[in-house]
PDB file of C-alpha atoms in Angstrom:
ATOM      1  CA  UNK A 126      89.313 168.528 151.528  1.00 44.00           C
ATOM      2  CA  UNK A 127      86.901 169.148 148.948  1.00 47.00           C
ATOM      3  CA  UNK A 128      89.201 170.499 146.670  1.00 47.00           C
ATOM      4  CA  UNK A 129      91.582 167.615 147.221  1.00 45.00           C
ATOM      5  CA  UNK A 130      88.645 164.876 146.751  1.00 44.00           C
ATOM      6  CA  UNK A 131      87.487 166.873 143.413  1.00 44.00           C
ATOM      7  CA  UNK A 132      91.117 166.922 142.239  1.00 45.00           C
ATOM      8  CA  UNK A 133      91.362 163.197 143.111  1.00 42.00           C
ATOM      9  CA  UNK A 134      88.035 162.440 141.070  1.00 44.00           C
ATOM     10  CA  UNK A 135      89.232 164.361 137.970  1.00 45.00           C
ATOM     11  CA  UNK A 136      92.611 162.664 137.718  1.00 47.00           C
ATOM     12  CA  UNK A 137      90.995 159.189 137.821  1.00 50.00           C
ATOM     13  CA  UNK A 138      88.771 160.026 134.861  1.00 50.00           C
ATOM     14  CA  UNK A 139      91.413 160.416 132.165  1.00 54.00           C
ATOM     15  CA  UNK A 140      92.899 157.243 133.358  1.00 53.00           C
ATOM     16  CA  UNK A 141      89.719 155.386 132.865  1.00 57.00           C
ATOM     17  CA  UNK A 142      89.393 157.155 129.430  1.00 56.00           C
ATOM     18  CA  UNK A 143      92.830 155.936 128.378  1.00 61.00           C
ATOM     19  CA  UNK A 144      92.095 152.388 129.361  1.00 64.00           C
ATOM     20  CA  UNK A 145      88.746 152.696 127.501  1.00 68.00           C
ATOM     21  CA  UNK A 146      90.583 154.063 124.596  1.00 65.00           C
ATOM     22  CA  UNK A 147      93.204 151.381 124.760  1.00 74.00           C
ATOM     23  CA  UNK A 148      90.570 148.772 124.723  1.00 82.00           C
ATOM     24  CA  UNK A 149      88.606 150.052 121.725  1.00 85.00           C
ATOM     25  CA  UNK A 150      91.899 150.602 119.856  1.00 85.00           C
ATOM     26  CA  UNK A 151      92.748 146.828 120.585  1.00 91.00           C
ATOM     27  CA  UNK A 152      89.429 145.769 119.136  1.00 92.00           C
ATOM     28  CA  UNK A 153      89.515 148.140 116.216  1.00 94.00           C
ATOM     29  CA  UNK A 154      92.893 146.849 115.493  1.00 94.00           C
ATOM     30  CA  UNK A 155      91.780 143.408 115.642  1.00 94.00           C
ATOM     31  CA  UNK A 156      88.932 144.160 113.244  1.00 95.00           C
ATOM     32  CA  UNK A 157      90.952 145.511 110.692  1.00 97.00           C
ATOM     33  CA  UNK A 158      93.226 142.463 110.636  1.00 97.00           C
ATOM     34  CA  UNK A 159      90.277 140.103 110.153  1.00 96.00           C
ATOM     35  CA  UNK A 160      88.732 142.378 107.498  1.00 97.00           C
ATOM     36  CA  UNK A 161      92.118 142.837 105.545  1.00 97.00           C
ATOM     37  CA  UNK A 162      92.665 139.255 105.561  1.00 96.00           C
ATOM     38  CA  UNK A 163      89.223 138.459 104.304  1.00 96.00           C
ATOM     39  CA  UNK A 164      89.596 141.286 101.448  1.00 96.00           C
ATOM     40  CA  UNK A 165      92.882 139.705 100.460  1.00 95.00           C
ATOM     41  CA  UNK A 166      91.754 136.224 100.102  1.00 95.00           C
ATOM     42  CA  UNK A 167      87.840 136.260  99.460  1.00 93.00           C
ATOM     43  CA  UNK A 168      88.365 135.802  95.742  1.00 93.00           C
ATOM     44  CA  UNK A 169      89.926 132.285  96.410  1.00 91.00           C
ATOM     45  CA  UNK A 170      86.930 130.594  97.985  1.00 92.00           C
ATOM     46  CA  UNK A 171      86.088 128.689  94.843  1.00 89.00           C
ATOM     47  CA  UNK A 172      89.545 127.377  94.135  1.00 87.00           C
ATOM     48  CA  UNK A 173      89.504 123.781  93.162  1.00 90.00           C
ATOM     49  CA  UNK A 174      91.415 121.048  95.124  1.00 89.00           C
ATOM     50  CA  UNK A 175      94.907 120.879  93.431  1.00 88.00           C
ATOM     51  CA  UNK A 176      97.861 118.762  93.971  1.00 86.00           C
ATOM     52  CA  UNK A 177      98.378 117.439  97.317  1.00 85.00           C
ATOM     53  CA  UNK A 178      94.694 118.031  97.991  1.00 84.00           C
ATOM     54  CA  UNK A 179      93.572 115.040  96.090  1.00 86.00           C
ATOM     55  CA  UNK A 180      95.385 112.473  98.029  1.00 86.00           C
ATOM     56  CA  UNK A 181      94.543 114.170 101.597  1.00 86.00           C
ATOM     57  CA  UNK A 182      91.046 115.044 100.855  1.00 88.00           C
ATOM     58  CA  UNK A 183      89.060 113.493  97.716  1.00 87.00           C
ATOM     59  CA  UNK A 184      91.072 110.306  97.965  1.00 86.00           C
ATOM     60  CA  UNK A 185      91.543 110.239 101.896  1.00 86.00           C
ATOM     61  CA  UNK A 186      88.869 107.533 103.259  1.00 86.00           C
ATOM     62  CA  UNK A 187      89.968 108.594 106.878  1.00 87.00           C
ATOM     63  CA  UNK A 188      88.066 111.991 106.704  1.00 89.00           C
ATOM     64  CA  UNK A 189      84.775 110.310 105.494  1.00 90.00           C
ATOM     65  CA  UNK A 190      83.486 109.927 109.438  1.00 88.00           C
ATOM     66  CA  UNK A 191      84.268 111.564 112.651  1.00 89.00           C
ATOM     67  CA  UNK A 192      83.842 108.377 114.720  1.00 87.00           C
ATOM     68  CA  UNK A 193      85.399 106.390 115.922  1.00 86.00           C
ATOM     69  CA  UNK A 194      87.980 109.310 116.206  1.00 87.00           C
ATOM     70  CA  UNK A 195      90.898 106.878 116.478  1.00 87.00           C
ATOM     71  CA  UNK A 196      90.461 106.489 112.811  1.00 85.00           C
ATOM     72  CA  UNK A 197      90.474 110.140 111.999  1.00 88.00           C
ATOM     73  CA  UNK A 198      93.406 110.638 114.160  1.00 89.00           C
ATOM     74  CA  UNK A 199      95.462 107.950 112.394  1.00 85.00           C
ATOM     75  CA  UNK A 200      95.828 109.052 108.787  1.00 82.00           C
ATOM     76  CA  UNK A 201      98.135 106.960 106.837  1.00 76.00           C
ATOM     77  CA  UNK A 202     101.718 108.512 106.841  1.00 73.00           C
ATOM     78  CA  UNK A 203     102.034 109.182 103.126  1.00 69.00           C
ATOM     79  CA  UNK A 204     104.695 111.828 103.612  1.00 63.00           C
ATOM     80  CA  UNK A 205     102.479 114.561 102.052  1.00 69.00           C
ATOM     81  CA  UNK A 206      99.461 116.541 103.178  1.00 80.00           C
ATOM     82  CA  UNK A 207      97.615 115.194 106.168  1.00 79.00           C
ATOM     83  CA  UNK A 208      99.456 112.102 106.186  1.00 80.00           C
ATOM     84  CA  UNK A 209     100.705 111.442 109.712  1.00 83.00           C
ATOM     85  CA  UNK A 210      99.409 114.646 111.084  1.00 90.00           C
ATOM     86  CA  UNK A 211      96.422 113.759 113.095  1.00 93.00           C
ATOM     87  CA  UNK A 212      95.093 117.213 114.010  1.00 94.00           C
ATOM     88  CA  UNK A 213      95.239 118.358 110.318  1.00 93.00           C
ATOM     89  CA  UNK A 214      93.275 115.192 109.327  1.00 92.00           C
ATOM     90  CA  UNK A 215      90.780 116.053 111.955  1.00 94.00           C
ATOM     91  CA  UNK A 216      90.168 119.416 110.809  1.00 94.00           C
ATOM     92  CA  UNK A 217      89.434 118.087 107.251  1.00 94.00           C
ATOM     93  CA  UNK A 218      87.264 115.356 108.654  1.00 94.00           C
ATOM     94  CA  UNK A 219      84.951 118.213 110.156  1.00 95.00           C
ATOM     95  CA  UNK A 220      85.124 120.158 106.880  1.00 95.00           C
ATOM     96  CA  UNK A 221      83.679 116.958 105.200  1.00 94.00           C
ATOM     97  CA  UNK A 222      81.183 116.363 107.874  1.00 94.00           C
ATOM     98  CA  UNK A 223      79.855 119.901 107.197  1.00 94.00           C
ATOM     99  CA  UNK A 224      79.902 120.089 103.645  1.00 92.00           C
ATOM    100  CA  UNK A 225      81.296 117.066 102.071  1.00 91.00           C
ATOM    101  CA  UNK A 226      83.735 117.896  99.062  1.00 91.00           C
ATOM    102  CA  UNK A 227      82.257 121.277  98.939  1.00 93.00           C
ATOM    103  CA  UNK A 228      85.530 123.359  98.326  1.00 93.00           C
ATOM    104  CA  UNK A 229      84.527 126.451  99.700  1.00 94.00           C
ATOM    105  CA  UNK A 230      83.952 125.186 103.169  1.00 94.00           C
ATOM    106  CA  UNK A 231      87.601 123.999 103.380  1.00 95.00           C
ATOM    107  CA  UNK A 232      88.851 127.490 101.896  1.00 96.00           C
ATOM    108  CA  UNK A 233      86.903 129.421 104.623  1.00 96.00           C
ATOM    109  CA  UNK A 234      88.403 127.121 107.168  1.00 96.00           C
ATOM    110  CA  UNK A 235      91.793 127.860 106.090  1.00 96.00           C
ATOM    111  CA  UNK A 236      90.960 131.707 106.051  1.00 96.00           C
ATOM    112  CA  UNK A 237      89.753 131.717 109.478  1.00 97.00           C
ATOM    113  CA  UNK A 238      92.783 129.961 110.571  1.00 97.00           C
ATOM    114  CA  UNK A 239      94.789 132.615 109.096  1.00 97.00           C
ATOM    115  CA  UNK A 240      92.860 135.462 110.291  1.00 97.00           C
ATOM    116  CA  UNK A 241      93.275 133.941 113.952  1.00 97.00           C
ATOM    117  CA  UNK A 242      96.961 133.395 113.681  1.00 97.00           C
ATOM    118  CA  UNK A 243      97.073 137.290 112.585  1.00 97.00           C
ATOM    119  CA  UNK A 244      95.230 138.066 115.748  1.00 97.00           C
ATOM    120  CA  UNK A 245      97.764 136.026 117.732  1.00 97.00           C
ATOM    121  CA  UNK A 246     100.596 137.622 116.345  1.00 98.00           C
ATOM    122  CA  UNK A 247      99.141 141.028 117.113  1.00 97.00           C
ATOM    123  CA  UNK A 248      98.384 140.027 120.715  1.00 97.00           C
ATOM    124  CA  UNK A 249     102.213 138.826 120.761  1.00 97.00           C
ATOM    125  CA  UNK A 250     103.821 141.866 119.592  1.00 97.00           C
ATOM    126  CA  UNK A 251     101.648 144.226 121.572  1.00 96.00           C
ATOM    127  CA  UNK A 252     101.996 142.540 124.726  1.00 96.00           C
ATOM    128  CA  UNK A 253     105.802 142.269 123.931  1.00 96.00           C
ATOM    129  CA  UNK A 254     106.197 145.966 123.338  1.00 96.00           C
ATOM    130  CA  UNK A 255     104.258 146.571 126.600  1.00 94.00           C
ATOM    131  CA  UNK A 256     106.884 144.532 128.511  1.00 94.00           C
ATOM    132  CA  UNK A 257     109.026 146.453 131.092  1.00 93.00           C
ATOM    133  CA  UNK A 258     112.171 146.046 129.023  1.00 91.00           C
ATOM    134  CA  UNK A 259     110.533 147.814 126.075  1.00 93.00           C
ATOM    135  CA  UNK A 260     107.537 149.712 127.426  1.00 91.00           C
ATOM    136  CA  UNK A 261     109.326 153.124 127.875  1.00 92.00           C
ATOM    137  CA  UNK A 262     110.519 153.179 124.093  1.00 93.00           C
ATOM    138  CA  UNK A 263     107.557 151.428 122.449  1.00 92.00           C
ATOM    139  CA  UNK A 264     104.728 151.389 125.041  1.00 87.00           C
ATOM    140  CA  UNK A 265     102.691 154.348 123.581  1.00 89.00           C
ATOM    141  CA  UNK A 266     103.002 152.901 119.924  1.00 91.00           C
ATOM    142  CA  UNK A 267     102.291 149.241 120.986  1.00 93.00           C
ATOM    143  CA  UNK A 268      98.920 148.823 119.080  1.00 94.00           C
ATOM    144  CA  UNK A 269      99.827 150.540 115.815  1.00 95.00           C
ATOM    145  CA  UNK A 270     103.252 148.732 115.786  1.00 96.00           C
ATOM    146  CA  UNK A 271     101.484 145.398 116.240  1.00 97.00           C
ATOM    147  CA  UNK A 272      98.772 146.131 113.837  1.00 97.00           C
ATOM    148  CA  UNK A 273     101.527 146.858 111.281  1.00 97.00           C
ATOM    149  CA  UNK A 274     103.525 143.641 112.025  1.00 97.00           C
ATOM    150  CA  UNK A 275     100.066 141.594 111.814  1.00 97.00           C
ATOM    151  CA  UNK A 276      99.099 143.154 108.693  1.00 97.00           C
ATOM    152  CA  UNK A 277     102.373 142.827 106.960  1.00 97.00           C
ATOM    153  CA  UNK A 278     102.652 139.055 108.173  1.00 96.00           C
ATOM    154  CA  UNK A 279      98.905 138.386 107.177  1.00 95.00           C
ATOM    155  CA  UNK A 280      98.960 139.843 103.686  1.00 96.00           C
ATOM    156  CA  UNK A 281     102.634 138.971 102.624  1.00 95.00           C
ATOM    157  CA  UNK A 282     102.549 136.922  99.253  1.00 94.00           C
ATOM    158  CA  UNK A 283     104.644 134.362 100.771  1.00 93.00           C
ATOM    159  CA  UNK A 284     101.895 133.187 102.788  1.00 93.00           C
ATOM    160  CA  UNK A 285      99.392 132.746  99.809  1.00 92.00           C
ATOM    161  CA  UNK A 286      99.789 129.180  99.393  1.00 91.00           C
ATOM    162  CA  UNK A 287      99.345 128.183 102.739  1.00 91.00           C
ATOM    163  CA  UNK A 288      95.927 129.960 102.693  1.00 93.00           C
ATOM    164  CA  UNK A 289      94.949 129.154  99.151  1.00 92.00           C
ATOM    165  CA  UNK A 290      95.941 125.523  98.678  1.00 90.00           C
ATOM    166  CA  UNK A 291      93.520 123.697 101.243  1.00 91.00           C
ATOM    167  CA  UNK A 292      95.880 121.088 102.490  1.00 91.00           C
ATOM    168  CA  UNK A 293      98.512 123.791 103.060  1.00 92.00           C
ATOM    169  CA  UNK A 294      96.772 124.367 106.259  1.00 93.00           C
ATOM    170  CA  UNK A 295      99.250 122.041 107.557  1.00 93.00           C
ATOM    171  CA  UNK A 296     101.465 125.045 107.624  1.00 94.00           C
ATOM    172  CA  UNK A 297      98.948 127.765 108.642  1.00 95.00           C
ATOM    173  CA  UNK A 298      97.370 125.403 111.416  1.00 96.00           C
ATOM    174  CA  UNK A 299     100.874 124.630 112.942  1.00 96.00           C
ATOM    175  CA  UNK A 300     101.738 128.416 112.712  1.00 96.00           C
ATOM    176  CA  UNK A 301      98.407 129.225 114.794  1.00 97.00           C
ATOM    177  CA  UNK A 302      99.417 126.772 117.485  1.00 98.00           C
ATOM    178  CA  UNK A 303     102.860 128.175 117.475  1.00 98.00           C
ATOM    179  CA  UNK A 304     101.680 131.600 118.064  1.00 98.00           C
ATOM    180  CA  UNK A 305      99.057 130.464 120.639  1.00 98.00           C
ATOM    181  CA  UNK A 306     102.105 128.726 122.482  1.00 97.00           C
ATOM    182  CA  UNK A 307     103.958 132.137 122.568  1.00 97.00           C
ATOM    183  CA  UNK A 308     100.641 133.847 123.541  1.00 97.00           C
ATOM    184  CA  UNK A 309      99.761 131.890 126.352  1.00 97.00           C
ATOM    185  CA  UNK A 310     103.266 131.780 127.735  1.00 97.00           C
ATOM    186  CA  UNK A 311     103.184 135.898 127.725  1.00 97.00           C
ATOM    187  CA  UNK A 312      99.707 135.756 129.494  1.00 96.00           C
ATOM    188  CA  UNK A 313     101.166 133.264 131.944  1.00 96.00           C
ATOM    189  CA  UNK A 314     104.044 135.368 132.944  1.00 95.00           C
ATOM    190  CA  UNK A 315     101.905 138.644 133.264  1.00 94.00           C
ATOM    191  CA  UNK A 316      99.147 136.701 135.341  1.00 91.00           C
ATOM    192  CA  UNK A 317      99.144 136.690 139.113  1.00 89.00           C
ATOM    193  CA  UNK A 318      97.538 133.040 138.737  1.00 88.00           C
ATOM    194  CA  UNK A 319      99.548 131.658 135.863  1.00 92.00           C
ATOM    195  CA  UNK A 320      98.569 128.032 136.093  1.00 93.00           C
ATOM    196  CA  UNK A 321      95.555 128.281 133.730  1.00 95.00           C
ATOM    197  CA  UNK A 322      97.708 129.948 131.038  1.00 96.00           C
ATOM    198  CA  UNK A 323     100.735 127.661 131.475  1.00 96.00           C
ATOM    199  CA  UNK A 324      98.134 124.739 131.008  1.00 96.00           C
ATOM    200  CA  UNK A 325      96.996 126.538 128.001  1.00 97.00           C
ATOM    201  CA  UNK A 326     100.395 126.901 126.641  1.00 97.00           C
ATOM    202  CA  UNK A 327     101.379 123.207 127.118  1.00 97.00           C
ATOM    203  CA  UNK A 328      98.193 122.291 125.360  1.00 97.00           C
ATOM    204  CA  UNK A 329      98.716 124.297 122.351  1.00 97.00           C
ATOM    205  CA  UNK A 330     102.232 123.132 121.928  1.00 97.00           C
ATOM    206  CA  UNK A 331     101.171 119.489 122.092  1.00 96.00           C
ATOM    207  CA  UNK A 332      98.282 120.045 119.603  1.00 96.00           C
ATOM    208  CA  UNK A 333     100.741 121.907 117.329  1.00 96.00           C
ATOM    209  CA  UNK A 334     103.182 118.891 117.629  1.00 95.00           C
ATOM    210  CA  UNK A 335     100.283 116.825 116.177  1.00 93.00           C
ATOM    211  CA  UNK A 336     100.070 119.211 113.285  1.00 94.00           C
ATOM    212  CA  UNK A 337     103.312 119.500 111.769  1.00 92.00           C
ATOM    213  CA  UNK A 338     106.734 118.672 112.845  1.00 91.00           C
ATOM    214  CA  UNK A 339     108.205 122.230 112.360  1.00 92.00           C
ATOM    215  CA  UNK A 340     106.260 122.791 115.964  1.00 95.00           C
ATOM    216  CA  UNK A 341     109.386 120.911 117.553  1.00 95.00           C
ATOM    217  CA  UNK A 342     111.322 124.338 117.879  1.00 95.00           C
ATOM    218  CA  UNK A 343     108.421 126.123 119.739  1.00 96.00           C
ATOM    219  CA  UNK A 344     109.905 125.127 123.269  1.00 94.00           C
ATOM    220  CA  UNK A 345     113.366 126.372 122.453  1.00 95.00           C
ATOM    221  CA  UNK A 346     112.036 129.514 121.012  1.00 96.00           C
ATOM    222  CA  UNK A 347     109.777 130.103 124.028  1.00 97.00           C
ATOM    223  CA  UNK A 348     112.604 129.726 126.244  1.00 96.00           C
ATOM    224  CA  UNK A 349     114.753 132.199 124.529  1.00 96.00           C
ATOM    225  CA  UNK A 350     111.745 134.753 124.343  1.00 97.00           C
ATOM    226  CA  UNK A 351     111.710 134.431 128.305  1.00 96.00           C
ATOM    227  CA  UNK A 352     115.304 134.819 128.525  1.00 96.00           C
ATOM    228  CA  UNK A 353     115.247 138.001 126.317  1.00 95.00           C
ATOM    229  CA  UNK A 354     112.052 139.735 127.502  1.00 95.00           C
ATOM    230  CA  UNK A 355     111.198 138.191 130.660  1.00 94.00           C
ATOM    231  CA  UNK A 356     113.835 136.660 133.009  1.00 93.00           C
ATOM    232  CA  UNK A 357     116.897 138.098 131.659  1.00 92.00           C
ATOM    233  CA  UNK A 358     119.040 134.792 131.384  1.00 95.00           C
ATOM    234  CA  UNK A 359     118.653 131.219 130.683  1.00 95.00           C
ATOM    235  CA  UNK A 360     119.280 130.111 134.102  1.00 95.00           C
ATOM    236  CA  UNK A 361     116.726 132.693 135.667  1.00 95.00           C
ATOM    237  CA  UNK A 362     114.078 131.638 133.158  1.00 95.00           C
ATOM    238  CA  UNK A 363     114.567 127.912 133.888  1.00 94.00           C
ATOM    239  CA  UNK A 364     114.571 128.332 137.666  1.00 94.00           C
ATOM    240  CA  UNK A 365     111.542 130.478 137.437  1.00 93.00           C
ATOM    241  CA  UNK A 366     109.407 128.158 135.125  1.00 93.00           C
ATOM    242  CA  UNK A 367     111.152 124.784 134.983  1.00 92.00           C
ATOM    243  CA  UNK A 368     107.856 122.849 135.423  1.00 93.00           C
ATOM    244  CA  UNK A 369     106.392 124.628 132.319  1.00 94.00           C
ATOM    245  CA  UNK A 370     109.494 123.873 130.156  1.00 93.00           C
ATOM    246  CA  UNK A 371     109.186 120.231 131.177  1.00 92.00           C
ATOM    247  CA  UNK A 372     105.630 120.258 130.178  1.00 90.00           C
TER     248      UNK A 372
END
């Protein structure tokens, strides 16, 4: 009996070590993503306002105050920049409240948004690769593969404009809420008490809709993700989570 107990204890330790190693691996990967994004874009923090920045920031009277909030959330729909996009306008108003027209603060915010989006993408890919349909083939490599995907996306030259041109945060901020919608959905289907994550998912989708119009495709793609990696069929996905999709 003593031998059995000892064996039982010894088999528990490697499992704990693996869990601890996995957690630290995830933290390390997240740190690498943030540092890589910072290294790539740190030399752009003093870039002056250009193009649509002028109408959306320097000439935008609705970002000169944070209260009443109705003014900030009702930017004129000029068809460019923050026009008609209340969440983007609110973010610019917060920047203005902190540092006026000092350009570095706006660029730091853009950089932070991009880094957070990279972390969200890392979480999405890692948890997707750990789903039952993919775990056997990719589970052991989930963290390095997710890190690779997040770095390729975060450092890709095509995203330079959305980070370095201030008002192009319409793209990066919408992208962040898009990714957080997916991340919240994945956490919801993994959770034994999913309502909190479902509420998070709907909230991120709603805020994204007030950020840029491209967000309109998010509910459809979440449904397709559900069908492919979770439920197996569209009917099963709808039957299991129709309240979430109505939300």
